[in-house]
JSON list of C-alpha atoms in Angstrom, two decimals:
[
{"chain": "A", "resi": 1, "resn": "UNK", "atom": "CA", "xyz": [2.92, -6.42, 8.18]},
{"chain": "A", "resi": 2, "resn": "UNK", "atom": "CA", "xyz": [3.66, -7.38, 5.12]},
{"chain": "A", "resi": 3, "resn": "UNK", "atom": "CA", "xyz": [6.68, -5.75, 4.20]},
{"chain": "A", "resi": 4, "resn": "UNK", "atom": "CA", "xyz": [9.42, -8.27, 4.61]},
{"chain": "A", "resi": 5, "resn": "UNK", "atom": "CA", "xyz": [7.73, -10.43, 2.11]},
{"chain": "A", "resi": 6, "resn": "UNK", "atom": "CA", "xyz": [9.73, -9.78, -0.91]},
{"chain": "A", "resi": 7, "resn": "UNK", "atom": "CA", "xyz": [13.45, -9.76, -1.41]},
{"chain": "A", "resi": 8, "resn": "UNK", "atom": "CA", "xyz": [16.23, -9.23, -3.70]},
{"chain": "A", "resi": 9, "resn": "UNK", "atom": "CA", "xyz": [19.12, -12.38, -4.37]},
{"chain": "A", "resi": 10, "resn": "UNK", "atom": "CA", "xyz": [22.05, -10.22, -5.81]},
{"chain": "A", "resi": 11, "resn": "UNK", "atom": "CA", "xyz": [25.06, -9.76, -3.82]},
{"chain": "A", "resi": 12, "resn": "UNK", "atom": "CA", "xyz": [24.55, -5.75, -4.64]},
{"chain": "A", "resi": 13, "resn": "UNK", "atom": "CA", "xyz": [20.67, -5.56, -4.75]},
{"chain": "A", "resi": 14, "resn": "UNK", "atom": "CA", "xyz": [18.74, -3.98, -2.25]},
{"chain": "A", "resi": 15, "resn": "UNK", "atom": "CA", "xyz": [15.13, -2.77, -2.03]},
{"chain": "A", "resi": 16, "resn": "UNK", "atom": "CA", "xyz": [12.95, 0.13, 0.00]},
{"chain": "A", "resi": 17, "resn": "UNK", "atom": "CA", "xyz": [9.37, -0.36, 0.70]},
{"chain": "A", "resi": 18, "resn": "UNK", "atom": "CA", "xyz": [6.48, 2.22, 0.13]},
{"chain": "A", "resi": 19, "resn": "UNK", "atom": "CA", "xyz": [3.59, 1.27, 3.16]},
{"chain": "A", "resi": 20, "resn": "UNK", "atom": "CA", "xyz": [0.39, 1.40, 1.50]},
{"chain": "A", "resi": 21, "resn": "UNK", "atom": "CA", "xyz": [-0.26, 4.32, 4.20]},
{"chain": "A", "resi": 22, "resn": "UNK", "atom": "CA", "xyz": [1.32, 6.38, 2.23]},
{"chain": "A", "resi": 23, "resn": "UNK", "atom": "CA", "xyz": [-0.26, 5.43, -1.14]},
{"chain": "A", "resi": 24, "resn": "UNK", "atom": "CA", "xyz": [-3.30, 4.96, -0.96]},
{"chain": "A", "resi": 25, "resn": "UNK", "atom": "CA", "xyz": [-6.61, 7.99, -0.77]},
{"chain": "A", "resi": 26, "resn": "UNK", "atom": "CA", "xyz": [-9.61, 7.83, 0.96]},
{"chain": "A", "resi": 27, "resn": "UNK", "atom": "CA", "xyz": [-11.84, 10.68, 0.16]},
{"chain": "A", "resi": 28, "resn": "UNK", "atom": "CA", "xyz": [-15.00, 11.76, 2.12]},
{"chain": "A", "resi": 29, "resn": "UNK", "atom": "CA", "xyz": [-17.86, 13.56, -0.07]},
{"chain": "A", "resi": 30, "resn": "UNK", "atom": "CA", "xyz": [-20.06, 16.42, 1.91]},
{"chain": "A", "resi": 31, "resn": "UNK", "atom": "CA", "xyz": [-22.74, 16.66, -0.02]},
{"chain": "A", "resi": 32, "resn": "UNK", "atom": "CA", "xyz": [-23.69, 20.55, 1.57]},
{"chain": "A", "resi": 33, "resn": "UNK", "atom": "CA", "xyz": [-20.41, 22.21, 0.46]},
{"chain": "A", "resi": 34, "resn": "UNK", "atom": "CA", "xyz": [-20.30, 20.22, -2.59]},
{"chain": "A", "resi": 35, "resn": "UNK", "atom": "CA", "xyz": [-16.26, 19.88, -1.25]},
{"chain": "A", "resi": 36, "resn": "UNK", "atom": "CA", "xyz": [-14.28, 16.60, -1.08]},
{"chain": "A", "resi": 37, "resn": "UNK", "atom": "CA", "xyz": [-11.78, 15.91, 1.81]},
{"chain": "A", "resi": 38, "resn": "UNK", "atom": "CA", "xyz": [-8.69, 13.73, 0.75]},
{"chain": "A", "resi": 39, "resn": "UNK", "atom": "CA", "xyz": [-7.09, 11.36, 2.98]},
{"chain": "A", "resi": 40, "resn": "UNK", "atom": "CA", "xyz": [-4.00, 9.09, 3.09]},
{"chain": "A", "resi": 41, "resn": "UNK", "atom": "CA", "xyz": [-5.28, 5.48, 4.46]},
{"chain": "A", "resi": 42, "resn": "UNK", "atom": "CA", "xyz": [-2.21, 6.46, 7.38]},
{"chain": "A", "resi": 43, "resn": "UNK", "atom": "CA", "xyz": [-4.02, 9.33, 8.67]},
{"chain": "A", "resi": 44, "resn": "UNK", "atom": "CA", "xyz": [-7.15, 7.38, 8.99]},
{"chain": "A", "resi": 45, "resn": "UNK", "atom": "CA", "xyz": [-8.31, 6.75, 12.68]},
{"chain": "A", "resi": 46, "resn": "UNK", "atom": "CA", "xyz": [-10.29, 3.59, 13.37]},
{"chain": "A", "resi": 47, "resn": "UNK", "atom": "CA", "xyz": [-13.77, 5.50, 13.44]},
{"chain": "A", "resi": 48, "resn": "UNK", "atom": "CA", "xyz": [-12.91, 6.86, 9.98]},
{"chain": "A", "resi": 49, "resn": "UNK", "atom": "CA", "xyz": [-12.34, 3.20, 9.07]},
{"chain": "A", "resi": 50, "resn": "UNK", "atom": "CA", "xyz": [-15.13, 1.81, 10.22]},
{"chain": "A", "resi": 51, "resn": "UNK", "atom": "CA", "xyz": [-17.48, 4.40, 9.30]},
{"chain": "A", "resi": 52, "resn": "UNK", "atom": "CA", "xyz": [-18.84, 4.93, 5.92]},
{"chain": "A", "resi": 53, "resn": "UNK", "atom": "CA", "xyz": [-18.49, 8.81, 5.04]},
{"chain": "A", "resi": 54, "resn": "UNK", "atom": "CA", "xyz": [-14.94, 7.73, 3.57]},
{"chain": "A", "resi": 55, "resn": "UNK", "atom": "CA", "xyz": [-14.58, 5.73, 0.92]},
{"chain": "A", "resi": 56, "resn": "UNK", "atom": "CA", "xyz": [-11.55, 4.53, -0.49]},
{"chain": "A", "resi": 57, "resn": "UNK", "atom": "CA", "xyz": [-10.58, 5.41, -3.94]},
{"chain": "A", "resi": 58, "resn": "UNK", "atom": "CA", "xyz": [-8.73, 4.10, -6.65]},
{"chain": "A", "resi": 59, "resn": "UNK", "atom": "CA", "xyz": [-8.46, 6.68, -9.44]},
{"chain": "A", "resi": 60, "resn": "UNK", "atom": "CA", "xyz": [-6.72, 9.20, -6.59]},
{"chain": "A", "resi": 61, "resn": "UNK", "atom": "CA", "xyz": [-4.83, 6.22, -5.33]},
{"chain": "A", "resi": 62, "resn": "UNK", "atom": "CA", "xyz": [-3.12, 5.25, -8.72]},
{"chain": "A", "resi": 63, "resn": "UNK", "atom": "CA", "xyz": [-3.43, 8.99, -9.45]},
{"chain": "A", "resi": 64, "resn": "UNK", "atom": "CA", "xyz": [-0.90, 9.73, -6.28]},
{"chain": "A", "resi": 65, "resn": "UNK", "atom": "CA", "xyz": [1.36, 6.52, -7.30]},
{"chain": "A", "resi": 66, "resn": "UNK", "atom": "CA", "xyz": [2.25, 7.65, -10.14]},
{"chain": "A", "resi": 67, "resn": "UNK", "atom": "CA", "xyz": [3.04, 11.17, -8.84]},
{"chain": "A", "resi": 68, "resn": "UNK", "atom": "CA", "xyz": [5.17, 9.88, -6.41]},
{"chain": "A", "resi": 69, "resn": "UNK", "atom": "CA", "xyz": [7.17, 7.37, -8.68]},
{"chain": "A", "resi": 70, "resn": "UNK", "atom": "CA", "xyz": [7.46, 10.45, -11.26]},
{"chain": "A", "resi": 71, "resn": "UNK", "atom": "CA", "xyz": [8.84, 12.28, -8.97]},
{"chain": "A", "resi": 72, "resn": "UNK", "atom": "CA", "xyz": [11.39, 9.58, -7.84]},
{"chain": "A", "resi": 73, "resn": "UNK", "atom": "CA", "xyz": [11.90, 8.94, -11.76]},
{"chain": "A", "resi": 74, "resn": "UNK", "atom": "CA", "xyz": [12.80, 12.93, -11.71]},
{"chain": "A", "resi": 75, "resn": "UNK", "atom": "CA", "xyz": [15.34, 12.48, -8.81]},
{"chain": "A", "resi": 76, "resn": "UNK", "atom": "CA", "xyz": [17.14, 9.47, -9.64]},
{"chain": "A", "resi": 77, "resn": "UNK", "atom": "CA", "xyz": [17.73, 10.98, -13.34]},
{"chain": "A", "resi": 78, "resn": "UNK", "atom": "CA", "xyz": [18.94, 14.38, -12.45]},
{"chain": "A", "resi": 79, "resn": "UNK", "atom": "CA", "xyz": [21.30, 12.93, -10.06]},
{"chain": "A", "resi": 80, "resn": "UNK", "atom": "CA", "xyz": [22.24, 9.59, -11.99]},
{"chain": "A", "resi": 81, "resn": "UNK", "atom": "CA", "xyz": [21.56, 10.62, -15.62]},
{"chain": "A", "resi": 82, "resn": "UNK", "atom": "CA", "xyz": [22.43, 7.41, -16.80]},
{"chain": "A", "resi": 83, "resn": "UNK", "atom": "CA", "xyz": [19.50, 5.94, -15.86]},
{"chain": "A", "resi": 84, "resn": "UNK", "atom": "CA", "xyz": [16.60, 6.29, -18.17]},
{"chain": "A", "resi": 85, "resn": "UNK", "atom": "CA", "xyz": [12.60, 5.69, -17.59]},
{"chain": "A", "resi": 86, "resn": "UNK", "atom": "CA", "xyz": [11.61, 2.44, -19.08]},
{"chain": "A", "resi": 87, "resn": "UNK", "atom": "CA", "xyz": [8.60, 3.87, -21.27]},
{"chain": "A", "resi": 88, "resn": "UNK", "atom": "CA", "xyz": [6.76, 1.90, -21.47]},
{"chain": "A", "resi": 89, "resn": "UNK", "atom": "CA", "xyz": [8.01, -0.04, -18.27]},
{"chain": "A", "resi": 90, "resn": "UNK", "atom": "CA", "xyz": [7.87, -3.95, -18.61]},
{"chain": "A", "resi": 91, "resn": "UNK", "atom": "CA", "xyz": [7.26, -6.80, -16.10]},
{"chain": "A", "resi": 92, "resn": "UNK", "atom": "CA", "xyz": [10.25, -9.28, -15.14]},
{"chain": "A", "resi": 93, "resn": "UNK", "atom": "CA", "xyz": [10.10, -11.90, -12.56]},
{"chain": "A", "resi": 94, "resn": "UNK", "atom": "CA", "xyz": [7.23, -10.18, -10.91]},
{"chain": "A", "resi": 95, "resn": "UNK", "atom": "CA", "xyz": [8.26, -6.48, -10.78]},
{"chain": "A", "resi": 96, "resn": "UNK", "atom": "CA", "xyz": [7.72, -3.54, -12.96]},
{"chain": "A", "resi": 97, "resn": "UNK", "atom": "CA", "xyz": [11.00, -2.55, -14.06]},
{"chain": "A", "resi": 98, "resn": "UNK", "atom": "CA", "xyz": [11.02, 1.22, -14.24]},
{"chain": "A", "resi": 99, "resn": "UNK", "atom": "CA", "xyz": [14.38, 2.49, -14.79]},
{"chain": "A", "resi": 100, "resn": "UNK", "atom": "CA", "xyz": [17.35, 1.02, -16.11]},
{"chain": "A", "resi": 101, "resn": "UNK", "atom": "CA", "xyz": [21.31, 1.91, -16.70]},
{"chain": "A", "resi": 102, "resn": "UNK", "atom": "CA", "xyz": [24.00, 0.03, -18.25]},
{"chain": "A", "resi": 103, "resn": "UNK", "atom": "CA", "xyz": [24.55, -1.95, -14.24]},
{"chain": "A", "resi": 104, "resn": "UNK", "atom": "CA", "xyz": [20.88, -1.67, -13.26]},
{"chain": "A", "resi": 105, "resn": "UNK", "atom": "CA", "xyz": [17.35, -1.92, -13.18]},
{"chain": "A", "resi": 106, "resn": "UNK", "atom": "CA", "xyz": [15.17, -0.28, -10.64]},
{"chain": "A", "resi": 107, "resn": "UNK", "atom": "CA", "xyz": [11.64, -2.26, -10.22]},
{"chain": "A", "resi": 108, "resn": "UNK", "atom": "CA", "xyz": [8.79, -1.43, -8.40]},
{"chain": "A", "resi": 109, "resn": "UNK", "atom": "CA", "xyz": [6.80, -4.60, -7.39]},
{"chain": "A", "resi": 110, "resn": "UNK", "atom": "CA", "xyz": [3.50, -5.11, -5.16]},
{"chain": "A", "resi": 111, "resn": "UNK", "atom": "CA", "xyz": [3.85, -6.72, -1.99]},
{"chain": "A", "resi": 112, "resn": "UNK", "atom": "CA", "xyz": [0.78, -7.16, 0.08]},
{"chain": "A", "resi": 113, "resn": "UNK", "atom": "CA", "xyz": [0.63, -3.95, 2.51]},
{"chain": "A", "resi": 114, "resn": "UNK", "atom": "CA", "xyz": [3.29, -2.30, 0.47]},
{"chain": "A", "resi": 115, "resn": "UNK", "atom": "CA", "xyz": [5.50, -1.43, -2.64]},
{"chain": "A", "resi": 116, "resn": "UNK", "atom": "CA", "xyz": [8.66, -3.06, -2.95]},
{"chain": "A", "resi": 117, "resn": "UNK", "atom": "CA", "xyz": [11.71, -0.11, -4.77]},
{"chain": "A", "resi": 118, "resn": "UNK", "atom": "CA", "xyz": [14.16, -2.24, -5.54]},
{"chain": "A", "resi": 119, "resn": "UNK", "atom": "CA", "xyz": [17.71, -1.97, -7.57]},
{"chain": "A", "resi": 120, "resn": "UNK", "atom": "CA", "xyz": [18.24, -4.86, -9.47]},
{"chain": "A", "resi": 121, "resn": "UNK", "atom": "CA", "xyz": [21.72, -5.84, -10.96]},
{"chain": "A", "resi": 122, "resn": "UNK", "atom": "CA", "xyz": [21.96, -6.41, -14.65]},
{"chain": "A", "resi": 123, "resn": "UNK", "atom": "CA", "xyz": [24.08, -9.10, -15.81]},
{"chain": "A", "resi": 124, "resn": "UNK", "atom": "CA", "xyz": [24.99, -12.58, -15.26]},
{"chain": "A", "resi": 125, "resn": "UNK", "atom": "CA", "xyz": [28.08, -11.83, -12.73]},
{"chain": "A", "resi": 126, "resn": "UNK", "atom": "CA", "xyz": [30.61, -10.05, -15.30]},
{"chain": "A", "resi": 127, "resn": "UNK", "atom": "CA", "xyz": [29.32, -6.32, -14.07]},
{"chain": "A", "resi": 128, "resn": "UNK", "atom": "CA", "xyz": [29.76, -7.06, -10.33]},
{"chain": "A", "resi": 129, "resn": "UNK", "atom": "CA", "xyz": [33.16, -5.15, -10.24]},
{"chain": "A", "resi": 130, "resn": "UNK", "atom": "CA", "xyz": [31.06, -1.82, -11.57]},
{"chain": "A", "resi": 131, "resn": "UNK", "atom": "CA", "xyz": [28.02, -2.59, -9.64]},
{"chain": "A", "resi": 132, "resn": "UNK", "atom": "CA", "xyz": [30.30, -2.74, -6.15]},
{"chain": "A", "resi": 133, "resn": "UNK", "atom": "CA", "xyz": [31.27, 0.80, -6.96]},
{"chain": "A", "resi": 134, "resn": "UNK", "atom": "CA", "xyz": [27.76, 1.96, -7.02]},
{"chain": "A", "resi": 135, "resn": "UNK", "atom": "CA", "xyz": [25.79, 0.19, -5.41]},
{"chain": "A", "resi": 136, "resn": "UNK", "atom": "CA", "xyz": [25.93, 2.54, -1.97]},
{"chain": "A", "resi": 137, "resn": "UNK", "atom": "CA", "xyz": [25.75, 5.68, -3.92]},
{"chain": "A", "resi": 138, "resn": "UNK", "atom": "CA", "xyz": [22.48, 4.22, -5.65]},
{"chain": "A", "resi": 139, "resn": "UNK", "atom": "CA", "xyz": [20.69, 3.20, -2.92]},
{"chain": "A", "resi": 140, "resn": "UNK", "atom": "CA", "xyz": [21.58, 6.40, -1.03]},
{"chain": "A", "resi": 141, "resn": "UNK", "atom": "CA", "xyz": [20.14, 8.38, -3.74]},
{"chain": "A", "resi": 142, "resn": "UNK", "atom": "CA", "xyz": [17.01, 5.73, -3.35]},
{"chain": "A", "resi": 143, "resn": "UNK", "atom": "CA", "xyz": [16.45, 6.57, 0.01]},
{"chain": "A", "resi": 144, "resn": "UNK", "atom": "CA", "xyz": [16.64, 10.17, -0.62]},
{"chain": "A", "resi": 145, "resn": "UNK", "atom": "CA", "xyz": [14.27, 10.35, -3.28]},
{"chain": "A", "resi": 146, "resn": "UNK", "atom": "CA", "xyz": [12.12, 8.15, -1.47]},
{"chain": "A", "resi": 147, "resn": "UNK", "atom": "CA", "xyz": [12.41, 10.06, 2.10]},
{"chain": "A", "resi": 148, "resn": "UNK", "atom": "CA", "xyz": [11.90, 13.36, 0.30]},
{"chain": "A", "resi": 149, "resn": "UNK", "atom": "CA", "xyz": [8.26, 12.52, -0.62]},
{"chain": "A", "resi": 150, "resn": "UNK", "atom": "CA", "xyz": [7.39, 9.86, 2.32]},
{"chain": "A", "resi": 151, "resn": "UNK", "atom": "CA", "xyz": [7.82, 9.79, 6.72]},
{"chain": "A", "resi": 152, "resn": "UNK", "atom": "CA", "xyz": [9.46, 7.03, 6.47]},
{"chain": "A", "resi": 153, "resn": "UNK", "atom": "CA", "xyz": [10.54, 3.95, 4.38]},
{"chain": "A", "resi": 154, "resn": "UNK", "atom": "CA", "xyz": [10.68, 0.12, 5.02]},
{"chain": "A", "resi": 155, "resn": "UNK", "atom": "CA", "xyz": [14.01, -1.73, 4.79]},
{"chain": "A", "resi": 156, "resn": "UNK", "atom": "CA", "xyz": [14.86, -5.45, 4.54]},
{"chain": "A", "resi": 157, "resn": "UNK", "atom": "CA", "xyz": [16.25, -7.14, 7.04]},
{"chain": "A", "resi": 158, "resn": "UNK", "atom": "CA", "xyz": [15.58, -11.30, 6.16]},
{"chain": "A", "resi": 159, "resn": "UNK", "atom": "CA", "xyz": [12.73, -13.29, 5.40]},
{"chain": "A", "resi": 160, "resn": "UNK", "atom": "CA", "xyz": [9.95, -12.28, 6.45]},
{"chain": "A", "resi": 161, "resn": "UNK", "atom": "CA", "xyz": [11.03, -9.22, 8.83]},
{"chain": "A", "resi": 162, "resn": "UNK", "atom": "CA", "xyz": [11.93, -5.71, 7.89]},
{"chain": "A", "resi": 163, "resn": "UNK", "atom": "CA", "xyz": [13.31, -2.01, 9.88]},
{"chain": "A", "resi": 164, "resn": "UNK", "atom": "CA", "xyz": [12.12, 1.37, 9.18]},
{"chain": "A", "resi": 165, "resn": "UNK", "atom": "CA", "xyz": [13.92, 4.10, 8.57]},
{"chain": "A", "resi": 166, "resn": "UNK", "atom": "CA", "xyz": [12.57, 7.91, 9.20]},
{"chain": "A", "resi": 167, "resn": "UNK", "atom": "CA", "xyz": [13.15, 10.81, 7.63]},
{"chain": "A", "resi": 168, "resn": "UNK", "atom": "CA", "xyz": [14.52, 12.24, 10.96]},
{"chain": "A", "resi": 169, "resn": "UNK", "atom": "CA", "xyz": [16.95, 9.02, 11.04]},
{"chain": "A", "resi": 170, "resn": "UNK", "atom": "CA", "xyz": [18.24, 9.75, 7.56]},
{"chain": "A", "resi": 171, "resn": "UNK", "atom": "CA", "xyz": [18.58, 13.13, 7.99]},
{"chain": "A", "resi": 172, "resn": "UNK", "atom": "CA", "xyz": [21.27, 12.29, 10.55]},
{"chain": "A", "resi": 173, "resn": "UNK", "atom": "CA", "xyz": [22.72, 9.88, 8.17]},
{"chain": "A", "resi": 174, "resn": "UNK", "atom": "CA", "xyz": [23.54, 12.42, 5.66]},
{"chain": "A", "resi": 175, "resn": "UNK", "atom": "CA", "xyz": [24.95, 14.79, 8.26]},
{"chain": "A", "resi": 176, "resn": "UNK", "atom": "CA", "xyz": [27.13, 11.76, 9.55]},
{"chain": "A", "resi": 177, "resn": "UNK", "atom": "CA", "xyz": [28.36, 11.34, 6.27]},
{"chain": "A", "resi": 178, "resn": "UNK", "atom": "CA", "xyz": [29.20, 15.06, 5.48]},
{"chain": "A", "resi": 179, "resn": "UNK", "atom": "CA", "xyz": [31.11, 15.21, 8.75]},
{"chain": "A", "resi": 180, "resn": "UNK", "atom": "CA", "xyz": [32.97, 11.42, 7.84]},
{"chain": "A", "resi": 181, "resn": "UNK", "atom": "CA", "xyz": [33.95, 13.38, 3.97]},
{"chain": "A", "resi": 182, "resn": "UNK", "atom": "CA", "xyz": [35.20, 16.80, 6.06]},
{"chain": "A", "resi": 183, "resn": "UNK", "atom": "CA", "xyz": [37.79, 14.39, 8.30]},
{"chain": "A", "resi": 184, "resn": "UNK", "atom": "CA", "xyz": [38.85, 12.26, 5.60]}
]
């Protein structure tokens, strides 16, 4: 739910989406041990939900965010070096943009039940020869970044609906692919 409730208008934009399952920390105090038990809101059953020994919070929430996106910044640079953190990152049209090249931006922007990754062309048209020649290779190295850290990912797939793709799925992506390069 949720998901499919942002978009991208670009003829070579696309977008991933985080599910807040996989962001945000609910942490459960025992008070005996003087321990705390960590919990992604995913792995939460409905008892857990409904009780109140967990509580959700924020600081480890944001805290996790930003490891993950780090971590995706730290992929997407070592592979792609031309794109560079935007420190400090700045809002357009809604999204946080986050990394930039010469062709693109990649945003991160809140949408309901998750976060919207998306790769947003630079430009008023003139770059679209460039951007068609990396536009796959970008948002393959998305999706591995993304499905290195995460289950799974959302996709878009029109207004208001979205796919899923697994890490299981993509797995067998790449292998297609490698198999596709060795006959070619």
């Amino acid at each position: 739910m949720g998901r499919g409730n942002t978009c991208v208008h670009g003829k070579y934009e696309g977008l991933y989406f985080i599910d807040r399952d996989h962001i945000e920390v609910d942490v459960k105090d025992d008070p005996k041990t003087g321990t705390r038990d960590f919990r992604f809101l995913g792995g939460m059953t409905s008892e857990d939900l409904c009780g109140s020994e967990w509580k959700y919070d924020p600081d480890e929430s944001q805290a996790n965010l930003a490891r993950l996106l780090g971590d995706f910044m730290y992929d997407i640079h070592a592979w792609y070096p031309s794109f560079k953190r935007c420190e400090p990152s700045r809002l357009e049209h809604g999204a946080r943009i986050i990394m930039e090249n010469q062709l693109y931006c990649i945003a991160v922007e809140d949408n309901e039940w998750s976060l919207a990754v998306k790769l947003l062309q630079k430009g008023d048209g003139e770059l679209e020869g460039l951007q068609r020649g990396w536009f796959d290779k970008y948002m393959f190295a998305i999706r591995k970044s993304l499905l290195k850290y995460l289950p799974d990912i959302g996709t878009y797939t029109g207004p208001w609906t979205s796919g899923r793709i697994t890490k299981e799925e993509f797995a067998r992506e790449v292998i297609e692919r490698r198999e596709k390069k060795h006959v070619s």
